mmCIF file of C-alpha atoms and ligand atoms in Angstrom:
data_model
loop_
_atom_site.group_PDB
_atom_site.id
_atom_site.type_symbol
_atom_site.label_atom_id
_atom_site.label_comp_id
_atom_site.label_asym_id
_atom_site.label_seq_id
_atom_site.Cartn_x
_atom_site.Cartn_y
_atom_site.Cartn_z
ATOM 1 C CA MET A 172 8.614 28.297 47.313
ATOM 2 C CA ARG A 173 8.135 27.300 43.461
ATOM 3 C CA LYS A 174 11.710 26.001 43.239
ATOM 4 C CA ASN A 175 11.001 23.183 45.513
ATOM 5 C CA LEU A 176 8.732 21.606 43.259
ATOM 6 C CA LEU A 177 11.470 20.957 41.123
ATOM 7 C CA ALA A 178 14.599 20.471 43.220
ATOM 8 C CA ALA A 179 12.561 18.428 46.029
ATOM 9 C CA GLY A 180 12.692 14.796 46.048
ATOM 10 C CA GLY A 181 8.731 13.530 46.105
ATOM 11 C CA LEU A 182 6.012 12.966 48.529
ATOM 12 C CA VAL A 183 3.809 12.730 45.037
ATOM 13 C CA LEU A 184 4.938 11.783 41.849
ATOM 14 C CA LEU A 185 3.842 13.037 39.443
ATOM 15 C CA SER A 186 4.156 11.679 36.049
ATOM 16 C CA VAL A 187 3.616 13.157 32.705
ATOM 17 C CA LEU A 188 2.559 11.021 30.089
ATOM 18 C CA GLY A 189 1.134 10.851 26.256
ATOM 19 C CA ALA A 190 2.802 13.905 25.219
ATOM 20 C CA CYS A 191 4.335 14.077 22.063
ATOM 21 C CA GLN A 192 7.856 14.930 22.874
ATOM 22 C CA GLY A 193 8.399 11.897 25.138
ATOM 23 C CA SER A 194 7.797 11.647 28.767
ATOM 24 C CA THR A 195 9.245 14.157 31.115
ATOM 25 C CA GLN A 196 9.122 13.029 35.627
ATOM 26 C CA LEU A 197 8.432 15.409 37.536
ATOM 27 C CA ASP A 198 9.045 15.034 41.472
ATOM 28 C CA VAL A 199 6.455 17.143 43.468
ATOM 29 C CA THR A 200 6.881 17.295 47.176
ATOM 30 C CA ALA A 201 3.429 17.622 48.394
ATOM 31 C CA SER A 202 3.689 19.829 51.610
ATOM 32 C CA SER A 203 5.396 22.050 48.826
ATOM 33 C CA ILE A 204 2.094 22.615 46.670
ATOM 34 C CA PRO A 205 -0.041 25.456 47.782
ATOM 35 C CA GLN A 206 -2.756 24.289 49.765
ATOM 36 C CA ASN A 207 -5.658 25.693 46.581
ATOM 37 C CA ILE A 208 -4.153 23.543 44.901
ATOM 38 C CA MET A 209 -4.174 20.249 46.593
ATOM 39 C CA ASP A 210 -8.229 21.148 47.244
ATOM 40 C CA LEU A 211 -8.724 20.448 43.664
ATOM 41 C CA GLU A 212 -10.754 17.664 43.570
ATOM 42 C CA LYS A 213 -8.837 15.492 40.239
ATOM 43 C CA LYS A 214 -11.265 13.853 38.608
ATOM 44 C CA ARG A 215 -10.410 11.395 35.364
ATOM 45 C CA LYS A 216 -11.242 12.761 32.550
ATOM 46 C CA PRO A 217 -10.260 12.610 28.591
ATOM 47 C CA VAL A 218 -8.061 16.062 28.044
ATOM 48 C CA GLN A 219 -9.529 16.819 24.737
ATOM 49 C CA THR A 220 -7.683 19.740 23.159
ATOM 50 C CA PHE A 221 -8.396 23.371 21.114
ATOM 51 C CA TYR A 222 -8.016 25.682 19.899
ATOM 52 C CA PRO A 223 -8.600 28.563 23.320
ATOM 53 C CA GLU A 224 -8.717 31.780 21.021
ATOM 54 C CA ASP A 225 -9.466 32.190 17.102
ATOM 55 C CA GLU A 226 -9.698 36.140 16.781
ATOM 56 C CA ALA A 227 -11.681 35.522 12.843
ATOM 57 C CA ASN A 228 -15.229 35.014 14.845
ATOM 58 C CA GLU A 229 -13.824 36.981 18.247
ATOM 59 C CA VAL A 230 -14.480 33.016 19.454
ATOM 60 C CA SER A 231 -13.181 30.781 22.074
ATOM 61 C CA LYS A 232 -12.910 27.180 21.429
ATOM 62 C CA ASP A 233 -12.698 26.411 24.877
ATOM 63 C CA GLU A 234 -14.075 23.339 27.212
ATOM 64 C CA THR A 235 -17.452 23.178 28.872
ATOM 65 C CA GLY A 236 -15.831 23.346 32.499
ATOM 66 C CA ASN A 237 -18.376 22.638 35.138
ATOM 67 C CA GLU A 238 -17.776 18.335 33.999
ATOM 68 C CA ILE A 239 -14.416 18.547 35.304
ATOM 69 C CA GLY A 240 -14.866 17.621 39.357
ATOM 70 C CA GLU A 241 -17.579 17.567 42.138
ATOM 71 C CA ASP A 242 -15.267 20.538 44.243
ATOM 72 C CA GLU A 243 -17.597 20.817 47.238
ATOM 73 C CA SER A 244 -16.613 24.955 48.052
ATOM 74 C CA ASP A 245 -18.810 25.929 44.293
ATOM 75 C CA GLY A 246 -19.696 22.919 42.743
ATOM 76 C CA ASP A 247 -18.773 22.936 39.624
ATOM 77 C CA GLY A 248 -15.399 21.972 40.491
ATOM 78 C CA ILE A 249 -13.850 24.694 39.355
ATOM 79 C CA ILE A 250 -11.623 26.672 41.638
ATOM 80 C CA THR A 251 -11.428 30.836 41.705
ATOM 81 C CA VAL A 252 -7.547 31.849 41.863
ATOM 82 C CA THR A 253 -6.856 33.739 44.612
ATOM 83 C CA ASP A 254 -4.060 35.274 43.568
ATOM 84 C CA PRO A 255 -5.094 36.791 40.335
ATOM 85 C CA GLU A 256 -2.953 39.498 39.960
ATOM 86 C CA SER A 257 0.649 37.539 40.497
ATOM 87 C CA VAL A 258 2.319 37.898 37.923
ATOM 88 C CA GLU A 259 2.684 33.498 37.861
ATOM 89 C CA VAL A 260 -1.058 32.618 38.576
ATOM 90 C CA VAL A 261 -2.272 29.739 37.061
ATOM 91 C CA VAL A 262 -5.667 29.466 35.085
ATOM 92 C CA ASN A 263 -6.695 27.007 32.491
ATOM 93 C CA LYS A 264 -10.235 25.069 32.107
ATOM 94 C CA GLN A 265 -10.421 23.945 36.489
ATOM 95 C CA ARG A 266 -8.815 27.569 37.440
ATOM 96 C CA LYS A 267 -10.960 30.377 36.504
ATOM 97 C CA LEU A 268 -10.477 34.330 37.730
ATOM 98 C CA PRO A 269 -12.849 36.340 39.987
ATOM 99 C CA GLU A 270 -16.133 37.661 37.687
ATOM 100 C CA ASN A 271 -14.906 41.508 38.528
ATOM 101 C CA TYR A 272 -11.162 40.996 38.421
ATOM 102 C CA LYS A 273 -9.475 43.716 36.450
ATOM 103 C CA PRO A 274 -5.994 44.885 36.712
ATOM 104 C CA ASP A 275 -5.270 47.727 37.511
ATOM 105 C CA ASP A 276 -2.357 48.740 35.555
ATOM 106 C CA LEU A 277 -3.204 47.975 31.805
ATOM 107 C CA VAL A 278 -1.151 49.543 29.366
ATOM 108 C CA VAL A 279 -0.773 49.685 25.182
ATOM 109 C CA PRO A 280 2.590 48.495 24.710
ATOM 110 C CA ASP A 281 4.521 50.265 22.224
ATOM 111 C CA VAL A 282 4.887 47.852 19.480
ATOM 112 C CA PRO A 283 3.797 47.923 16.571
ATOM 113 C CA PHE A 284 -0.538 46.167 16.060
ATOM 114 C CA SER A 285 -2.152 43.927 12.850
ATOM 115 C CA PHE A 286 -4.990 46.310 13.507
ATOM 116 C CA ASP A 287 -5.736 50.379 13.881
ATOM 117 C CA GLY A 288 -7.090 52.253 16.390
ATOM 118 C CA TRP A 289 -8.225 52.080 19.758
ATOM 119 C CA ASN A 290 -9.521 48.392 21.276
ATOM 120 C CA GLU A 291 -9.261 47.039 24.893
ATOM 121 C CA LYS A 292 -6.905 43.710 23.592
ATOM 122 C CA LYS A 293 -4.105 46.309 22.585
ATOM 123 C CA GLN A 294 -3.574 46.365 26.401
ATOM 124 C CA LEU A 295 -1.108 44.098 28.884
ATOM 125 C CA ARG A 296 -0.412 45.011 32.119
ATOM 126 C CA GLU A 297 2.470 47.087 32.536
ATOM 127 C CA PRO A 298 5.170 45.316 33.313
ATOM 128 C CA ALA A 299 4.042 42.822 31.126
ATOM 129 C CA ALA A 300 4.142 45.315 28.235
ATOM 130 C CA ARG A 301 7.367 46.987 28.562
ATOM 131 C CA ALA A 302 8.971 42.865 28.503
ATOM 132 C CA LEU A 303 7.103 42.866 25.542
ATOM 133 C CA GLU A 304 8.512 46.138 24.276
ATOM 134 C CA GLN A 305 11.692 44.729 24.350
ATOM 135 C CA LEU A 306 11.151 41.315 23.185
ATOM 136 C CA PHE A 307 9.964 43.398 19.855
ATOM 137 C CA GLN A 308 13.073 44.804 19.693
ATOM 138 C CA ALA A 309 16.083 42.538 19.787
ATOM 139 C CA ALA A 310 13.549 40.510 17.328
ATOM 140 C CA GLU A 311 14.203 43.429 15.501
ATOM 141 C CA LYS A 312 17.437 43.431 15.354
ATOM 142 C CA GLU A 313 17.368 39.833 14.052
ATOM 143 C CA GLY A 314 15.458 40.866 11.526
ATOM 144 C CA LEU A 315 12.567 39.599 12.643
ATOM 145 C CA HIS A 316 8.890 41.781 12.710
ATOM 146 C CA LEU A 317 6.800 40.775 14.931
ATOM 147 C CA VAL A 318 2.341 42.450 15.621
ATOM 148 C CA ALA A 319 0.801 41.476 19.328
ATOM 149 C CA VAL A 320 -2.487 40.628 17.475
ATOM 150 C CA SER A 321 -4.595 40.400 20.537
ATOM 151 C CA GLY A 322 -3.794 41.477 25.375
ATOM 152 C CA PHE A 323 -5.872 42.407 27.830
ATOM 153 C CA ARG A 324 -9.975 40.344 27.557
ATOM 154 C CA SER A 325 -11.817 41.603 29.856
ATOM 155 C CA PHE A 326 -14.312 39.149 31.527
ATOM 156 C CA GLU A 327 -17.489 40.823 29.925
ATOM 157 C CA ARG A 328 -16.183 40.487 26.699
ATOM 158 C CA GLN A 329 -15.768 37.407 27.427
ATOM 159 C CA GLN A 330 -18.855 36.468 28.229
ATOM 160 C CA ILE A 331 -19.918 38.442 25.432
ATOM 161 C CA ILE A 332 -18.032 35.978 23.485
ATOM 162 C CA TYR A 333 -20.500 32.719 25.475
ATOM 163 C CA ASN A 334 -23.682 34.439 25.208
ATOM 164 C CA ASN A 335 -23.588 35.142 22.083
ATOM 165 C CA ASN A 336 -22.602 31.518 20.776
ATOM 166 C CA VAL A 337 -24.596 30.109 23.519
ATOM 167 C CA ASN A 338 -27.897 31.373 22.173
ATOM 168 C CA ALA A 339 -26.655 31.045 18.064
ATOM 169 C CA ASN A 340 -25.572 27.395 19.384
ATOM 170 C CA GLY A 341 -26.814 26.543 21.868
ATOM 171 C CA GLU A 342 -25.127 25.602 25.213
ATOM 172 C CA GLU A 343 -23.813 23.167 24.450
ATOM 173 C CA HIS A 344 -21.761 23.578 21.373
ATOM 174 C CA ALA A 345 -21.368 26.620 23.507
ATOM 175 C CA ASN A 346 -19.183 24.294 26.165
ATOM 176 C CA GLN A 347 -17.605 22.837 23.580
ATOM 177 C CA PHE A 348 -16.384 26.387 21.427
ATOM 178 C CA SER A 349 -16.455 29.074 23.650
ATOM 179 C CA ALA A 350 -14.360 29.754 26.807
ATOM 180 C CA ARG A 351 -16.344 30.812 29.719
ATOM 181 C CA PRO A 352 -15.965 33.377 31.183
ATOM 182 C CA GLY A 353 -13.108 33.793 33.684
ATOM 183 C CA HIS A 354 -11.536 30.674 31.805
ATOM 184 C CA SER A 355 -9.096 33.139 29.592
ATOM 185 C CA GLU A 356 -6.021 33.437 31.194
ATOM 186 C CA HIS A 357 -5.975 37.243 28.661
ATOM 187 C CA GLN A 358 -8.115 38.388 31.683
ATOM 188 C CA THR A 359 -4.764 38.198 32.913
ATOM 189 C CA GLY A 360 -3.757 41.200 30.803
ATOM 190 C CA LEU A 361 -0.992 38.832 30.576
ATOM 191 C CA ALA A 362 -0.410 37.049 28.223
ATOM 192 C CA MET A 363 -0.223 38.135 23.892
ATOM 193 C CA ASP A 364 -1.229 36.591 21.121
ATOM 194 C CA VAL A 365 1.828 37.623 18.590
ATOM 195 C CA SER A 366 2.147 37.146 14.661
ATOM 196 C CA SER A 367 3.673 38.126 11.486
ATOM 197 C CA ALA A 368 3.431 39.163 7.679
ATOM 198 C CA THR A 369 4.899 35.896 6.777
ATOM 199 C CA VAL A 370 1.569 33.571 7.799
ATOM 200 C CA SER A 371 -0.965 37.291 7.159
ATOM 201 C CA PHE A 372 -0.566 37.925 11.321
ATOM 202 C CA HIS A 373 -3.297 35.016 11.712
ATOM 203 C CA LEU A 374 -3.120 32.986 14.716
ATOM 204 C CA ILE A 375 -2.115 29.534 12.852
ATOM 205 C CA GLN A 376 -0.292 27.420 14.172
ATOM 206 C CA SER A 377 2.234 27.083 11.356
ATOM 207 C CA PHE A 378 3.834 30.559 12.519
ATOM 208 C CA GLY A 379 5.637 28.265 14.750
ATOM 209 C CA GLU A 380 7.572 26.909 11.304
ATOM 210 C CA THR A 381 8.666 30.450 11.157
ATOM 211 C CA PRO A 382 11.782 32.266 11.527
ATOM 212 C CA GLU A 383 9.755 34.834 14.133
ATOM 213 C CA GLY A 384 7.932 32.074 15.623
ATOM 214 C CA LYS A 385 10.593 29.750 16.401
ATOM 215 C CA TRP A 386 13.151 31.950 17.068
ATOM 216 C CA LEU A 387 10.008 33.247 19.957
ATOM 217 C CA ASN A 388 10.395 29.828 20.870
ATOM 218 C CA ASP A 389 13.858 30.243 21.145
ATOM 219 C CA HIS A 390 13.679 33.453 23.736
ATOM 220 C CA ALA A 391 10.754 34.677 24.212
ATOM 221 C CA HIS A 392 11.891 33.254 28.228
ATOM 222 C CA GLU A 393 14.898 35.891 28.258
ATOM 223 C CA PHE A 394 12.294 38.711 28.584
ATOM 224 C CA GLY A 395 9.472 36.900 30.777
ATOM 225 C CA PHE A 396 8.061 35.096 28.419
ATOM 226 C CA ILE A 397 6.808 31.181 27.351
ATOM 227 C CA ILE A 398 5.050 29.881 25.348
ATOM 228 C CA ARG A 399 1.734 29.105 26.862
ATOM 229 C CA TYR A 400 0.736 25.806 25.292
ATOM 230 C CA PRO A 401 4.096 24.345 23.959
ATOM 231 C CA GLU A 402 3.387 21.644 21.055
ATOM 232 C CA GLY A 403 3.040 18.050 22.715
ATOM 233 C CA LYS A 404 1.876 18.805 25.732
ATOM 234 C CA SER A 405 -2.002 19.115 24.776
ATOM 235 C CA GLU A 406 -3.258 16.322 27.157
ATOM 236 C CA ILE A 407 -1.712 18.371 29.859
ATOM 237 C CA THR A 408 -2.675 21.728 29.374
ATOM 238 C CA GLY A 409 -6.130 21.629 27.890
ATOM 239 C CA TYR A 410 -4.652 23.709 24.290
ATOM 240 C CA ALA A 411 -3.426 22.510 20.991
ATOM 241 C CA TYR A 412 -0.148 23.922 19.643
ATOM 242 C CA GLU A 413 -0.251 27.542 20.060
ATOM 243 C CA PRO A 414 2.772 28.822 18.783
ATOM 244 C CA TRP A 415 1.183 33.420 19.006
ATOM 245 C CA HIS A 416 0.936 33.166 22.367
ATOM 246 C CA LEU A 417 3.338 34.615 25.139
ATOM 247 C CA ARG A 418 2.046 34.700 28.735
ATOM 248 C CA PHE A 419 3.874 37.423 31.227
ATOM 249 C CA THR A 420 5.218 35.093 34.155
ATOM 250 C CA GLY A 421 8.799 37.679 34.773
ATOM 251 C CA LYS A 422 12.241 36.082 33.026
ATOM 252 C CA GLU A 423 13.091 34.360 36.453
ATOM 253 C CA LEU A 424 10.179 31.863 36.129
ATOM 254 C CA ALA A 425 10.138 31.332 31.784
ATOM 255 C CA THR A 426 13.082 30.477 32.000
ATOM 256 C CA GLU A 427 13.021 27.289 34.417
ATOM 257 C CA MET A 428 9.788 26.155 32.787
ATOM 258 C CA TYR A 429 12.721 26.813 29.572
ATOM 259 C CA ASN A 430 15.728 25.334 30.569
ATOM 260 C CA ASN A 431 13.114 22.282 32.196
ATOM 261 C CA GLN A 432 10.611 22.447 29.075
ATOM 262 C CA VAL A 433 7.486 21.601 31.504
ATOM 263 C CA THR A 434 4.755 23.529 31.108
ATOM 264 C CA MET A 435 3.350 26.018 34.443
ATOM 265 C CA GLU A 436 0.289 23.044 35.304
ATOM 266 C CA GLU A 437 3.383 21.356 35.771
ATOM 267 C CA PHE A 438 6.496 23.149 37.265
ATOM 268 C CA PHE A 439 2.775 23.850 39.588
ATOM 269 C CA GLY A 440 1.744 20.442 40.071
ATOM 270 C CA LEU A 441 -1.283 21.198 38.373
ATOM 271 C CA LEU A 442 -1.552 17.597 36.612
ATOM 272 C CA PRO A 443 -5.234 16.025 35.436
ATOM 273 C CA GLU A 444 -5.152 12.985 37.423
ATOM 274 C CA GLU A 445 -4.876 10.276 35.315
ATOM 275 C CA GLU A 446 -1.047 11.566 35.226
ATOM 276 C CA VAL A 447 -0.737 10.954 38.652
ATOM 277 C CA SER A 448 -0.163 9.023 41.037
ATOM 278 C CA GLU A 449 1.881 8.224 44.393
HETATM 279 ZN ZN1 ZN B 707 -3.904 34.273 23.539
#
């Protein structure tokens, strides 16, 4: 069905404007969009840009989710996804994972990490872990040395991070700079932050200019990963450019998104209200 989102002529024209790298237009057939997506209450709201993770202080920068809409089902306009185990699940500021969701196939990929010892964030779901191993091996053949920094993040750990921020800085501040539990894509077990020695293993935008970052941008899709928060798409994803954040979706979808240079929000018709016209 998802192929129709790009292929079919549209009842709903989604015009993606305002991206720094020009504009894109997608024709989307409304009937091809899953009902839970169509139910998303889309309220006009300025899209702000955040860095959802700052591993240095374990604070994930995010905006509050409860200002976005007035979804009648839960009163705060937030959709709880019904397919958390799908490799195609879309998690963002409007769409959260169930509170008790934890993947049951988490494993530690056999790749270099930026730190030693056990930590839950070494884990990925098995299909993503195997794909990451292949990606790292391919990079090594090019003389590029990637390291994994942060993968799975449990709801509980995100809650601790968020609550610590609330206690330290107040709820208003926390809502601006810490992801609410359930809204981190890392809880899916399908996301891994990677870096390289050339940027001292930091998660910073200049990683995108390194040979490793450039190679990832060009080749990650071949292994089923996308750069989830690409440059120039902040108003669509709600997140600043994160050349380090890899999201596993499987090769087919990753390649399709790469070839069309679209984000998950664009591909699945989950754009902010101001981007939609009929
Ligand atoms: Zn990340």
